[in-house]
Amino acid sequence: MRSIIGAFLLAASVQAAEEHTVFLLEADGDKAAMVDRTGRFAPEVRGGVVVKDERFGACLKFDGGGDGGITLKDDGRIRFDGGMTLDAWVRFDETPPDKGAVFALKVGSFDWELVKGKLNTAWMVFPTEEVFTTAPQQFKYFPVGGDTINGLMEVPAGQWTRLTASYDEALGVVTTLIDGLVDRRRYRYRGPQPLLCDGKSALTLLKGFKNCRVASIKLTEGTPDVTVPTMEAYLNALPYRGKMMITLDHIDTRLALPIDVTLVSEKASGAATTLKKITLDTHARQDLEFEAPTWMNSLHTCTVLAASGGRQFFARTLRLGNVKPAGRTMIHEDHTLSHGGRKFFPLLIYHAMPEDFPLMAELGFNVVLNDFNLNRAHAGDREGYARKLSECLDAAAKSKLFMIASANEAFGKLFTIPVAKDHPALLLWYGDDEPWGDITRLHESYNTIKMLAPDQPVLIVQNNYSRLQDTAPAADILATDPYPVPNVSLRAVADATQSSIRAVAGRKPVWTVLPQYGAKIPTREELRCMVWLALSSGANGLGLFAWDERSKDAKTGELKGWFTKEHPEQIEDLRAVLKEVHAMEPMLLTPDAVQQPAPRNPAIHALLKEGGGKRWLIVANDSRRAEDAILNVEGAANAEAHELTDGHASVRFNQDELRLKLPPLGVAVYELKP
């Protein structure tokens, strides 16, 4: 029996070179060397020797020095057209070190590491845009960042393990697996893009390990075949419109068309009906709107079933907390917010306490969130937190401010709901801040909050753009917080805002939170530009982080850190920028036009607003140099654009085309007149 099992394991573990194999490195016992079975590469091995192995016959064993590894010189022979898959059989006889443990590194392409015993995607390199810089520390390209994905499972020690890392260009998805089980799977927020490959860069494999063995490593070009073909389904409640939306996305291109999809709706009682049956003749994303169930204030279940070629390949159960809001705070179909029947444009400040509420109102803020401060003063003291929250709500009302209160099931913070939900100063709930890990916990939390307090919206802020679409179903308002200063292009603000709008399919409000604290203090020019970049990208609200970011010194109890009140220059920056935004509030509360200008220059961002017989055009330049803008606005032939911001100059359209030259980080708002 043992021999049969051993033969099966050996047969299951052997890798073979195929049509799209770039290289297949194996330990050759006869040659006492690591060889490439394709014959293309001559691997260079340091700190390791080939030894006998019971399972694979032979393997490469690294000594205990920790400075070994395998290197392959590229010289243009490695390609990733359509994607790539790296597959390795390895054995670690001790846990990988906390630093310097490389699974696969190719400068200009990717870095998968095994730091702290997990398979992490450290970074990957995709196409970027060149940007103009004015200081050495500023990045000369955008976007900056490398799709970092931290591993979930621990890589086992003392046994042979199969590690797999792949990228599917058609889906824009990064997948890592351990022994054939998916460890992490992330869809890139920028979607399908080619993984770049620097032909002059060597590929380094399994560097920095002690007592490590390697049997084989295989690199394959093209669409990965590491998981069965599938898709994703998302359920977004749209309670302020009496609807819900089911999104079908990331449909694997390996699935044969047509794809048959059945959507089933089930009441809390278990009574079920077929909501809809559809046939997909494309792999493209589908956003399907439905009327919300008529059975209110209860949990409903939506099941998504899909089949290709007559075989089911997908089943997903999603929960909907079905409510009909009827409170003071309302979200309107144009994504504007109102409280007590009055529409206003939300301007949120983080971390301010009652003694500074009058100043917050004077500066132009109308919403305050201070969960951080309450936790700082009442860690572990629910009664103290609740008492102070009530005092803050009263103080906010006196200063004519609205408050956001934290409410989250996963952290046990539902005790705030009975304290705050009926207070006239409460605007909405803060569901989570920059959540990672399993996002489904947020969906459960959202449904719980809606059952307990159906009349207030839930806001979540997400800074991991690959998780925006996962996060959206857990919020009525999705926010993002790009913090580009001091060294990243301000284009990050527009990119994050637009990515959030795509994540909600334009069906929910999106807010953008901007930095002014600690090491991320913008100049007034940068602050103003970021504000208008967010607005020109479609943001329905703005936040500033943070007024008071101080923490208690463990020894003295003294508060140390950023406190805007101690920085008069930043206070005046806020005053000047928010004053300009307030002057434009009627325009900001006007719906976006259906047809939008599409600037040809990637540094230029524009938004057309129209309503009540009026039209406005917002234009912002994210570049640190002057940029030309050419905008086509339908129906604006020979109209005059009267500037409402700097200079109050007027420019005229030539037919439907407007030509502008915006200064570095320049902003212009125009009213269009016949």
Short mmCIF file of C-alpha atoms in Angstrom, two decimals, residues 261-266 272-278:
data_model
loop_
_atom_site.label_atom_id
_atom_site.label_comp_id
_atom_site.label_asym_id
_atom_site.label_seq_id
_atom_site.Cartn_x
_atom_site.Cartn_y
_atom_site.Cartn_z
CA VAL A 261 -27.53 32.64 -15.06
CA THR A 262 -30.43 32.14 -12.65
CA LEU A 263 -31.09 34.60 -9.82
CA VAL A 264 -33.23 33.35 -6.93
CA SER A 265 -34.69 35.57 -4.19
CA GLU A 266 -35.61 34.09 -0.82
CA ALA A 272 -38.30 31.56 -2.66
CA THR A 273 -39.02 32.86 -6.14
CA THR A 274 -36.96 32.99 -9.31
CA LEU A 275 -35.99 36.60 -9.69
CA LYS A 276 -34.65 36.35 -13.22
CA LYS A 277 -33.05 34.02 -15.74
CA ILE A 278 -30.60 35.58 -18.18
#
